[in-house]
PDB file of C-alpha atoms in Angstrom:
ATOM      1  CA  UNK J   1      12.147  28.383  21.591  1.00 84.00           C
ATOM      2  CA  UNK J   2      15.502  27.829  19.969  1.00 95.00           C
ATOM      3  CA  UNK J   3      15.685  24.684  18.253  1.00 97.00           C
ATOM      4  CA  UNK J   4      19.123  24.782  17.573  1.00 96.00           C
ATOM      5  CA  UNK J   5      19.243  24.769  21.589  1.00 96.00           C
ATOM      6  CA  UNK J   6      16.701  23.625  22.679  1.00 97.00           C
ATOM      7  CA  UNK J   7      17.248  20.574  24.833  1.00 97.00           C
ATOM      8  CA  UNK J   8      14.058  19.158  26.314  1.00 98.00           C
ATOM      9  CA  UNK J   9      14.353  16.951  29.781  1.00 97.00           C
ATOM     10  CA  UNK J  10      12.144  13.903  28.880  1.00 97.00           C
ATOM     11  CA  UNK J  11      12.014  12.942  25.406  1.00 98.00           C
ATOM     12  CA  UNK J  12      14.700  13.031  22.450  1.00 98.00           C
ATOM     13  CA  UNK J  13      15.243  16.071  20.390  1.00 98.00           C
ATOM     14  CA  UNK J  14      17.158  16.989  16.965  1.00 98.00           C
ATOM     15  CA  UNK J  15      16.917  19.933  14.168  1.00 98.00           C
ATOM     16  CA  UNK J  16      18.107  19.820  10.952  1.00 97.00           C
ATOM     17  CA  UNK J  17      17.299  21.523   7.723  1.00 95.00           C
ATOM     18  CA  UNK J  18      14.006  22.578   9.376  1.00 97.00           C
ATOM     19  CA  UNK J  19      12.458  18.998  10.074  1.00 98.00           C
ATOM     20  CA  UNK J  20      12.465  18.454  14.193  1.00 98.00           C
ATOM     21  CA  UNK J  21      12.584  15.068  15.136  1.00 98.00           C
ATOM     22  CA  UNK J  22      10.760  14.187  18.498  1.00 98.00           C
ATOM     23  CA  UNK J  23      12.198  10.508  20.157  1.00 98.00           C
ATOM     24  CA  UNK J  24      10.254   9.050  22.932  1.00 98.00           C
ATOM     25  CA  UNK J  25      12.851   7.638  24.280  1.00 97.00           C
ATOM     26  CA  UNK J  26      12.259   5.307  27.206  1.00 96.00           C
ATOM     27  CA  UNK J  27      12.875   2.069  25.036  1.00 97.00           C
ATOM     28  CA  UNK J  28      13.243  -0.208  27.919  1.00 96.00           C
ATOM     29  CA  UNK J  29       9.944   0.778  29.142  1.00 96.00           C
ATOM     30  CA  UNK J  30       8.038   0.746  25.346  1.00 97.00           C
ATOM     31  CA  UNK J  31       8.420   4.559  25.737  1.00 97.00           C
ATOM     32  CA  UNK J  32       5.447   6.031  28.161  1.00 97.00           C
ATOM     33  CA  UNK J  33       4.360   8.695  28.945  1.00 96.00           C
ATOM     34  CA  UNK J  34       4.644  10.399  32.047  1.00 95.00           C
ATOM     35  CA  UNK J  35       3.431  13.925  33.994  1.00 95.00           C
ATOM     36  CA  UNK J  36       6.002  15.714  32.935  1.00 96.00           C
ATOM     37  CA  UNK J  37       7.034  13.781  29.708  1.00 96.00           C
ATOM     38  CA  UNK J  38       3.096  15.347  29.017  1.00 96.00           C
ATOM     39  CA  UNK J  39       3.764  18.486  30.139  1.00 97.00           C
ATOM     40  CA  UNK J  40       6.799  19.326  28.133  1.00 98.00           C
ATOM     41  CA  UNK J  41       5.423  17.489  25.073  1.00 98.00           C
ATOM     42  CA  UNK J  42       2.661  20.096  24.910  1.00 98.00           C
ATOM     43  CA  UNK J  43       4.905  23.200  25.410  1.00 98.00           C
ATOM     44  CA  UNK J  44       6.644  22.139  22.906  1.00 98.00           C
ATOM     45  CA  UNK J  45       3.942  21.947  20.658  1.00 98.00           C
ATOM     46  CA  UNK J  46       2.491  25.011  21.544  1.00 98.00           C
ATOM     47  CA  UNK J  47       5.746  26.742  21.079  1.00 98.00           C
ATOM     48  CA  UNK J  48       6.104  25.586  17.379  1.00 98.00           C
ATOM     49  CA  UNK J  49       3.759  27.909  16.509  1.00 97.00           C
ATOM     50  CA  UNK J  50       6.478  30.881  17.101  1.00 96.00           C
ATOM     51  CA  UNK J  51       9.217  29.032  15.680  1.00 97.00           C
ATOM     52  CA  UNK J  52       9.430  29.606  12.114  1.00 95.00           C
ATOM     53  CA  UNK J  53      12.767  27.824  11.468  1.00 97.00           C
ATOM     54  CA  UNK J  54      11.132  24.510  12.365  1.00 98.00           C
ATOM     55  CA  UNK J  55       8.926  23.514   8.648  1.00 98.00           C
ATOM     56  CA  UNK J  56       7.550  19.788   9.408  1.00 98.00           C
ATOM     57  CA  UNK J  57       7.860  17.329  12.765  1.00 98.00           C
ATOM     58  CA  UNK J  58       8.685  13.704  12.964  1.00 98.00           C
ATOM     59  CA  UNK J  59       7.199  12.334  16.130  1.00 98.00           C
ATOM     60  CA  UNK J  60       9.520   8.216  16.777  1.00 98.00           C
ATOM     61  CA  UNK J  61       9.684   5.923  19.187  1.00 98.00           C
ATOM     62  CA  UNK J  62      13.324   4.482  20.169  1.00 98.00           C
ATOM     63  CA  UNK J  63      13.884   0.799  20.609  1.00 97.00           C
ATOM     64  CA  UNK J  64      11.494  -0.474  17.515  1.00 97.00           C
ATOM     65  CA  UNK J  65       8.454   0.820  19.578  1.00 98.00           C
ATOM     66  CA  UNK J  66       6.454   3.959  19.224  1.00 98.00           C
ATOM     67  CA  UNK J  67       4.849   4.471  22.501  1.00 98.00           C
ATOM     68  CA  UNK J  68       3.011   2.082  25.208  1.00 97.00           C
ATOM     69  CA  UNK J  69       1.398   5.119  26.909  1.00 95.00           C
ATOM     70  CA  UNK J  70       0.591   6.424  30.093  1.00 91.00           C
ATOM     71  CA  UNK J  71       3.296   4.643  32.535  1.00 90.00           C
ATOM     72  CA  UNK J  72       1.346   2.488  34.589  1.00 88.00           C
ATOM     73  CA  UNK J  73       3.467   3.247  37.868  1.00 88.00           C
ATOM     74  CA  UNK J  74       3.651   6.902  37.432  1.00 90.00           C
ATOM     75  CA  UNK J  75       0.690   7.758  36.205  1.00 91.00           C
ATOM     76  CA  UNK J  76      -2.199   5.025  36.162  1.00 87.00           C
ATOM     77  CA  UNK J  77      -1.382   4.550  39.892  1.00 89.00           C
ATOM     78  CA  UNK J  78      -1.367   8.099  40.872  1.00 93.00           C
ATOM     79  CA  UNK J  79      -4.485   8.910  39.309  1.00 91.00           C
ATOM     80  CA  UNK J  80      -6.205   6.449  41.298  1.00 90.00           C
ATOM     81  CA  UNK J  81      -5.509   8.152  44.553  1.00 93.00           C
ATOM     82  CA  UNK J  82      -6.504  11.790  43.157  1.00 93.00           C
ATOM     83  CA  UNK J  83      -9.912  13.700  43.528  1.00 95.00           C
ATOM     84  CA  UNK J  84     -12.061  15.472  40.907  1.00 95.00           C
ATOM     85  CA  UNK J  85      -9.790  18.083  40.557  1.00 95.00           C
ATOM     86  CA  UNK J  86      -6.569  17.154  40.656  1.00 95.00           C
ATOM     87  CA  UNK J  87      -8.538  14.192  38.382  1.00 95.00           C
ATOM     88  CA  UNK J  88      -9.787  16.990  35.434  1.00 96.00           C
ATOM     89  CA  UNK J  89      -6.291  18.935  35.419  1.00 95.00           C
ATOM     90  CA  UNK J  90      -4.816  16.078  34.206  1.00 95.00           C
ATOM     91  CA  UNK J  91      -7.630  14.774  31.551  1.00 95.00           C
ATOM     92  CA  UNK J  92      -7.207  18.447  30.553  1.00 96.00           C
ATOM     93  CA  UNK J  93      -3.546  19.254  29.959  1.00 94.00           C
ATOM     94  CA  UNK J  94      -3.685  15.537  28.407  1.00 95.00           C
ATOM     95  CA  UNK J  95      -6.149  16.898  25.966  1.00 96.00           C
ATOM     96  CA  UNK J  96      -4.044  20.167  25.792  1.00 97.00           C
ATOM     97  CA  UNK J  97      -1.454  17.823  24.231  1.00 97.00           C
ATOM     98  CA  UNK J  98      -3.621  17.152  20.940  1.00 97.00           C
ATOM     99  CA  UNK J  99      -4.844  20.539  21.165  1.00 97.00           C
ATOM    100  CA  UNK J 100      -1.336  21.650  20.864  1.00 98.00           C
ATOM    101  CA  UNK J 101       0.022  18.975  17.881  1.00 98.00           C
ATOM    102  CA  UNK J 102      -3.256  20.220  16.173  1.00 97.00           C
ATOM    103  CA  UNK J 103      -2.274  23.778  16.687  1.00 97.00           C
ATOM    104  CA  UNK J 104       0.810  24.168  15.516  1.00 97.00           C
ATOM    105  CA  UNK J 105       0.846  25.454  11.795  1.00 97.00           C
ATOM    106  CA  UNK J 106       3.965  22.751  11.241  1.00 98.00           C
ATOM    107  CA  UNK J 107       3.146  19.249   9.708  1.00 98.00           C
ATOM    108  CA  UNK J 108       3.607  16.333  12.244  1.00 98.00           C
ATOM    109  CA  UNK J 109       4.170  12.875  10.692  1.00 98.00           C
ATOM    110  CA  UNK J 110       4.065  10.244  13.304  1.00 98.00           C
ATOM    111  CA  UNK J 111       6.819   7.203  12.574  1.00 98.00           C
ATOM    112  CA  UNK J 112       5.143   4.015  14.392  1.00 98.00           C
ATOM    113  CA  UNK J 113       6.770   0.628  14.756  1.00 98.00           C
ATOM    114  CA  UNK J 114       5.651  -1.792  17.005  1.00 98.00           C
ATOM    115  CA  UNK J 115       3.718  -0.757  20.214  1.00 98.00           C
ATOM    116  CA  UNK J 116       1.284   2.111  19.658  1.00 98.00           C
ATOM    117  CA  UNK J 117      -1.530   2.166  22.461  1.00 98.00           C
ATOM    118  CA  UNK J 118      -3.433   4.329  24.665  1.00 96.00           C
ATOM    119  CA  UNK J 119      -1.832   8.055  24.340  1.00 96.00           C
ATOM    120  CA  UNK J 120       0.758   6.697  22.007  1.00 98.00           C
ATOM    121  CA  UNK J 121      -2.122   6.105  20.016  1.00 98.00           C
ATOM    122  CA  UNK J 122      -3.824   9.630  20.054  1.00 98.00           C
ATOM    123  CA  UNK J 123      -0.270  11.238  19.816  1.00 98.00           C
ATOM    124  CA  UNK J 124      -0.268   9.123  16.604  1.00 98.00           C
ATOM    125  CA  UNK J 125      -3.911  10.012  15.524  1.00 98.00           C
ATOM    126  CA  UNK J 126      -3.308  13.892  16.564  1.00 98.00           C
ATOM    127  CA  UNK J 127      -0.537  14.024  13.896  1.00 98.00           C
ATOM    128  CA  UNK J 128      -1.016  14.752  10.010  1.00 98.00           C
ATOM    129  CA  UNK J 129       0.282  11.566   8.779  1.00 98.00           C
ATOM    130  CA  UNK J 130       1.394   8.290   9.525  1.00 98.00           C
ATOM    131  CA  UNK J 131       4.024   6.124   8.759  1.00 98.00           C
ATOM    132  CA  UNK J 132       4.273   2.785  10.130  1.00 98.00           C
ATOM    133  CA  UNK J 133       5.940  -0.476   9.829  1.00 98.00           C
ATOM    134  CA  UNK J 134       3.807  -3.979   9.311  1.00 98.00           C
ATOM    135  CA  UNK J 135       4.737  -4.790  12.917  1.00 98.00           C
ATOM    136  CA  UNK J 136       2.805  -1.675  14.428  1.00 98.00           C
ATOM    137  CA  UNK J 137      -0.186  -2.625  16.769  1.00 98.00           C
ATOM    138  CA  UNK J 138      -2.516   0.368  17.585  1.00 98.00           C
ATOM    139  CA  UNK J 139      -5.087   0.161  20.490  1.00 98.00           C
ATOM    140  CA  UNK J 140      -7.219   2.758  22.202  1.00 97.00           C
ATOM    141  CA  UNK J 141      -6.957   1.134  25.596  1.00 94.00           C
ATOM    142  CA  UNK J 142      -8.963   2.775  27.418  1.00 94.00           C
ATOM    143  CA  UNK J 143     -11.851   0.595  28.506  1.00 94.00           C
ATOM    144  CA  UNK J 144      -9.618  -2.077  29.177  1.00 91.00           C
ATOM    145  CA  UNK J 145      -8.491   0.125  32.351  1.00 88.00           C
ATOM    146  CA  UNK J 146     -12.197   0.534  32.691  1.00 90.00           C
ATOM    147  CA  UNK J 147     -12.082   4.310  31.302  1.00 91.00           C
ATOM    148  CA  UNK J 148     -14.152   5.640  28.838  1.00 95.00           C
ATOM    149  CA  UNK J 149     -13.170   5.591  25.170  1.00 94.00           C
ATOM    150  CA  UNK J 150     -13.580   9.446  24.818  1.00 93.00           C
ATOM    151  CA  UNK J 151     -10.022  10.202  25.515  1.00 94.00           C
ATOM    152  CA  UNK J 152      -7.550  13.212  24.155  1.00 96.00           C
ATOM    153  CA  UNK J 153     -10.363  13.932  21.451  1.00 96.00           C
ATOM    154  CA  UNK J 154     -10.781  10.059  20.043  1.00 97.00           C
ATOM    155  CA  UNK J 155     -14.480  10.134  19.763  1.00 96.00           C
ATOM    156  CA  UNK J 156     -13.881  13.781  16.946  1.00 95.00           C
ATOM    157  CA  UNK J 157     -10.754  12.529  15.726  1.00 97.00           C
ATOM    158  CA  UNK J 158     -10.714   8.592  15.248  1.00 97.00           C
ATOM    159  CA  UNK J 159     -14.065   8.431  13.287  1.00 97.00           C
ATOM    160  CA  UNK J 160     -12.705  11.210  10.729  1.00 96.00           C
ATOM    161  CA  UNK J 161      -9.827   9.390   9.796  1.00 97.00           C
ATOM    162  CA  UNK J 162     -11.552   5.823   9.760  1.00 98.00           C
ATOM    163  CA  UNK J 163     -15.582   6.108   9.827  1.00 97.00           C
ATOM    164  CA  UNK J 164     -17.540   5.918  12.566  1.00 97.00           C
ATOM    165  CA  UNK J 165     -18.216   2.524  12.865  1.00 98.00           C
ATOM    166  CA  UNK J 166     -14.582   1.428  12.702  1.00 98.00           C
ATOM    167  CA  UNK J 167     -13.876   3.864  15.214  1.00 98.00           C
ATOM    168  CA  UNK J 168     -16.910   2.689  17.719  1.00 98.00           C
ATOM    169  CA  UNK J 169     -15.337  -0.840  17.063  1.00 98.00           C
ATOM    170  CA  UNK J 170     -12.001   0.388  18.325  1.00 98.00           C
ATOM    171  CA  UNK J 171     -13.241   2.656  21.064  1.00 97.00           C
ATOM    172  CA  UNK J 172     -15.231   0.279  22.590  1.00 97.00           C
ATOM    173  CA  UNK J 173     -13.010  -2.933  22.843  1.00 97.00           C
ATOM    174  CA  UNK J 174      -9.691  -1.427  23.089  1.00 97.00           C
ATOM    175  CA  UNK J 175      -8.930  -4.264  20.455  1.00 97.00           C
ATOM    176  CA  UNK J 176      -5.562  -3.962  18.584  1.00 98.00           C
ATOM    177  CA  UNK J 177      -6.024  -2.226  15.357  1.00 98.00           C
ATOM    178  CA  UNK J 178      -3.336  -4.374  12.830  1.00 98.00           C
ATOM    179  CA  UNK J 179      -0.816  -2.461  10.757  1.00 98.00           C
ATOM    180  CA  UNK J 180      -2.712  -3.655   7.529  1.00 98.00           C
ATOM    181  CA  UNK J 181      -6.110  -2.703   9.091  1.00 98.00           C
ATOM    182  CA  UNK J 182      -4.389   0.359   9.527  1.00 98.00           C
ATOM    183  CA  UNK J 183      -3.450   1.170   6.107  1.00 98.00           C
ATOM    184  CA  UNK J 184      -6.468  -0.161   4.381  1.00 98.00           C
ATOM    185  CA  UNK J 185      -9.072   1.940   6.845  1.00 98.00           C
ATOM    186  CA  UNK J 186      -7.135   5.189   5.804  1.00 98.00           C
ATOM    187  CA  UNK J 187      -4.960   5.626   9.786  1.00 98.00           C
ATOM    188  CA  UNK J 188      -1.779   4.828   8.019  1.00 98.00           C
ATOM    189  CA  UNK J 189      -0.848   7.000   5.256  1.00 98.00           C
ATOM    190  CA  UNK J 190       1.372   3.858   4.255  1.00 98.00           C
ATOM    191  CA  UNK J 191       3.545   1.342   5.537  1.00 98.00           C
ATOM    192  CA  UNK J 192       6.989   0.714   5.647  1.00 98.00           C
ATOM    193  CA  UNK J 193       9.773  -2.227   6.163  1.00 98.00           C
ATOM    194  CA  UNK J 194      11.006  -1.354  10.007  1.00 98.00           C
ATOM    195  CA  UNK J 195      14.292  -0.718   8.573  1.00 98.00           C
ATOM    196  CA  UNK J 196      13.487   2.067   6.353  1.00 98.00           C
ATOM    197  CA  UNK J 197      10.993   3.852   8.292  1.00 98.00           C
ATOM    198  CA  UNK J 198      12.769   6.640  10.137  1.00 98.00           C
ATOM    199  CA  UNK J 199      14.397   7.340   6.097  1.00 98.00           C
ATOM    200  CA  UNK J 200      11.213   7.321   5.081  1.00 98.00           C
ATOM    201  CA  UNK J 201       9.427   9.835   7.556  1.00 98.00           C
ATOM    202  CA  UNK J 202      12.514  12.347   7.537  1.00 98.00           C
ATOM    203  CA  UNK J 203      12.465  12.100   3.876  1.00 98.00           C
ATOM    204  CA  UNK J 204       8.494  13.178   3.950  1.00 98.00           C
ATOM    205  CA  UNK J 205       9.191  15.863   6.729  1.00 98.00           C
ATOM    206  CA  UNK J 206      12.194  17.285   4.234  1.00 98.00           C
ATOM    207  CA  UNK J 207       9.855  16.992   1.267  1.00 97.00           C
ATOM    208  CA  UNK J 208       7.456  19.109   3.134  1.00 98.00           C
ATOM    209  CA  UNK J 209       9.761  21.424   4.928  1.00 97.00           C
ATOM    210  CA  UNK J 210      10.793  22.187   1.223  1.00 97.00           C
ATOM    211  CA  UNK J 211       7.479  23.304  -0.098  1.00 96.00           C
ATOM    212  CA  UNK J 212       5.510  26.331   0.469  1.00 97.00           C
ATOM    213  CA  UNK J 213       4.778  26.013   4.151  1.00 96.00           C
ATOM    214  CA  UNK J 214       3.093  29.391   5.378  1.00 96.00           C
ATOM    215  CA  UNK J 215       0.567  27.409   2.276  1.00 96.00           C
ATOM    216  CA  UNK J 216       0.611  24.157   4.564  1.00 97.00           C
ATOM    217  CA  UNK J 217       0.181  25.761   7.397  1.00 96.00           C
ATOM    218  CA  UNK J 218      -2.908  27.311   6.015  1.00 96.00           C
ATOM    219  CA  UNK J 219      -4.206  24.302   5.098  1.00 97.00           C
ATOM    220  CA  UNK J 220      -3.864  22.717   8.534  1.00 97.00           C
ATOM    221  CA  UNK J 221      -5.914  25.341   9.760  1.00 95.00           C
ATOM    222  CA  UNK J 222      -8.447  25.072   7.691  1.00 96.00           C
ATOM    223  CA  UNK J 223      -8.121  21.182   7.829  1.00 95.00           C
ATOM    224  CA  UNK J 224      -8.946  21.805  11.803  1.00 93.00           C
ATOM    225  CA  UNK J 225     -11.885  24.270  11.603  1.00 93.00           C
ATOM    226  CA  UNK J 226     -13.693  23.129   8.340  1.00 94.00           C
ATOM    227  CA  UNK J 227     -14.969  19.949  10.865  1.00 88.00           C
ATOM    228  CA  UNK J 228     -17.765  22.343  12.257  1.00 88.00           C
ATOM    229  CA  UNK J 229     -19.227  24.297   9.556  1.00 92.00           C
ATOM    230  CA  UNK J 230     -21.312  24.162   6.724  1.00 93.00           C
ATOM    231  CA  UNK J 231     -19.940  23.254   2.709  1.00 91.00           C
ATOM    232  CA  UNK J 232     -21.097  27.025   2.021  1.00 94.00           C
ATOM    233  CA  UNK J 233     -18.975  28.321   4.936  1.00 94.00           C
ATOM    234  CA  UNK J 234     -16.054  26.237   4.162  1.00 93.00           C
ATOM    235  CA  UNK J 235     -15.858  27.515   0.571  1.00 94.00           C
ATOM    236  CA  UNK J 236     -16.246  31.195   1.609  1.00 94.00           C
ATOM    237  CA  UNK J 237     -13.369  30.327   4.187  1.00 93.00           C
ATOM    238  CA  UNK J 238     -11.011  28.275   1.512  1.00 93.00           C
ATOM    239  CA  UNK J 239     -11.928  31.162  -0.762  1.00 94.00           C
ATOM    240  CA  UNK J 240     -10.421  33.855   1.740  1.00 94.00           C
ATOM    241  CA  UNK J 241      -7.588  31.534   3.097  1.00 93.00           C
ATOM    242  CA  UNK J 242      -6.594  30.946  -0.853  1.00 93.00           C
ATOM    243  CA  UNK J 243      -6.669  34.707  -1.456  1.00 93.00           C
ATOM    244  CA  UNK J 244      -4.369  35.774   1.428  1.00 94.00           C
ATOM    245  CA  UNK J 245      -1.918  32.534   0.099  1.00 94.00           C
ATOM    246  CA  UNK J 246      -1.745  33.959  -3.448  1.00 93.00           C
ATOM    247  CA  UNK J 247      -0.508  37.194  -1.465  1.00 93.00           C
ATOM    248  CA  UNK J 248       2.272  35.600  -0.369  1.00 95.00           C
ATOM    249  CA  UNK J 249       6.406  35.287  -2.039  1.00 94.00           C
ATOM    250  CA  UNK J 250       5.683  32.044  -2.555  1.00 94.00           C
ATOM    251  CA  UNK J 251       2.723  32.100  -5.178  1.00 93.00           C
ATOM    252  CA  UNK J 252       4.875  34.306  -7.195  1.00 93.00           C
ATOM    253  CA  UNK J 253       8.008  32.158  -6.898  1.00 95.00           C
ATOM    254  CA  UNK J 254       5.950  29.080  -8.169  1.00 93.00           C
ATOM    255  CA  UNK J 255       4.870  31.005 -11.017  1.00 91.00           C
ATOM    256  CA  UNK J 256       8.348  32.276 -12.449  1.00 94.00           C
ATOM    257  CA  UNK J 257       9.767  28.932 -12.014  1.00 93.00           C
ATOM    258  CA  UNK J 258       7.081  27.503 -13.819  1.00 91.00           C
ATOM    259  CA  UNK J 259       7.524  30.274 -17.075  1.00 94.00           C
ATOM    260  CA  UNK J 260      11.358  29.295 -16.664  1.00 95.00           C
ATOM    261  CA  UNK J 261      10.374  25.584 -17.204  1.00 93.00           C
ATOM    262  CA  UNK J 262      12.386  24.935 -13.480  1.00 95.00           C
ATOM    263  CA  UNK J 263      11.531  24.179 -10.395  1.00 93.00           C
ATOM    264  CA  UNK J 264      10.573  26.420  -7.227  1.00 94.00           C
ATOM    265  CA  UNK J 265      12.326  26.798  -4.110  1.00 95.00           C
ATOM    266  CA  UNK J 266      10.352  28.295  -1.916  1.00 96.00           C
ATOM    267  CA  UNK J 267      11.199  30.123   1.435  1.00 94.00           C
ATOM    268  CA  UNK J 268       7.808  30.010   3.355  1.00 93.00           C
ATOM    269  CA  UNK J 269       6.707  33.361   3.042  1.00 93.00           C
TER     270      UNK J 269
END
């Protein structure tokens, strides 16, 4: 991809400085998802991975929401018609999605105002950080459409960032999860007045697009695979991932600003 050109179909889209910004943008509608909103959201994603002018992602909602999820009339009813296989293709490129926002070496800071349920939720819990406003109301819907609460990766991901009981708690009743529950259980990095949250999440993306970012993107990989293995693995791993990063320009960079008492500008390599 070309994000200079690049001009997706069914969501928002704009590049500066190396932060992308990502608007659902179906306001009238609390922004939902649909097939091929889904579809394009995850080629995006996986595309990042090759695009080395994009440094950090903002992920928005328009209208003062972030996302209500799936669209009931152009997904929820459709699915209820399909069989088993048409059924799994879609669970799967759904969970391709977080696959995807995980994947991508790029940090992805999720800016959530008001509405935030169902797969506007795992978007928001598939991203690095998260930004909201008092106003935002999270809720893993799921068994409230009489679905399972193992959606998208909740039952790996939701208990990581919150603990396992929170997460069971939230899982099962599809209950909102309050902006200041949010913040004080560790899913919102911090909160926000509505006004200044889209300044606030660009400023973050810029902050990070700034710094050494072949360095974050090693730590988001390691982030991802350190969930599986033992402490004695994941320090032999950390140990090899730090050794290629003091390889890089970067490292070096760091260190002569720091014996020229300024500060570094690094280029990501």
């Amino acid at each position: 991809m070309t994000p200079e050109t690049f001009a997706p179909r069914h969501f928002g889209w704009a590049f500066d400085a190396g932060v992308a910004t990502v608007t659902l943008d179906r306001a009238a509608l609390k922004n939902p998802l649909t097939f091929e909103s889904y579809a394009e959201l995850r080629d995006l994603f996986r595309a990042l991975v090759y695009a080395d002018s994009v440094k950090a992602v903002v992920i928005r909602g328009a209208g003062g929401n972030f996302c209500s999820g799936g669209d009931v009339h152009e997904i929820i009813g459709p699915l209820t018609g399909m069989a088993m296989p048409e059924l799994l293709a879609f669970t799967r490129m759904t969970g391709d999605l977080v696959k995807a926002i995980r994947g991508c070496p790029q940090p992805v800071i999720a800016a959530i105002d008001g509405v935030c349920v169902g797969a506007g939720a795992i978007i928001a819990m598939a991203s690095d950080l998260r930004i909201a406003t008092p106003r935002a109301k999270t809720a893993f819907l799921f068994t409230r459409v009489g679905l399972a609460g193992c959606d998208m990766g909740a039952c790996a991901i939701l208990p990581r960032l919150i603990g396992q009981g929170r997460a069971s708690e939230l899982l099962f009743t599809g209950r909102v999860m309050t902006a200041e529950e949010g913040e004080r259980w560790g899913f919102h990095n911090r909160l926000v007045a509505p006004e200044a949250l889209d300044d606030e999440a660009l400023a973050t993306a810029r902050a990070l697009a700034e710094g050494p970012t072949f360095a974050h993107g090693m730590t988001k990989t390691q982030l991802n695979i350190e969930w599986a293995v033992s402490i004695e693995t994941a320090i032999e791993m950390e140990a090899q991932a730090q050794a290629i990063c003091m390889q890089t320009q970067d490292f070096r960079r760091a260190f002569d600003a720091f014996a020229a008492k300024r500060a570094p500008i690094f280029e990501g390599n």
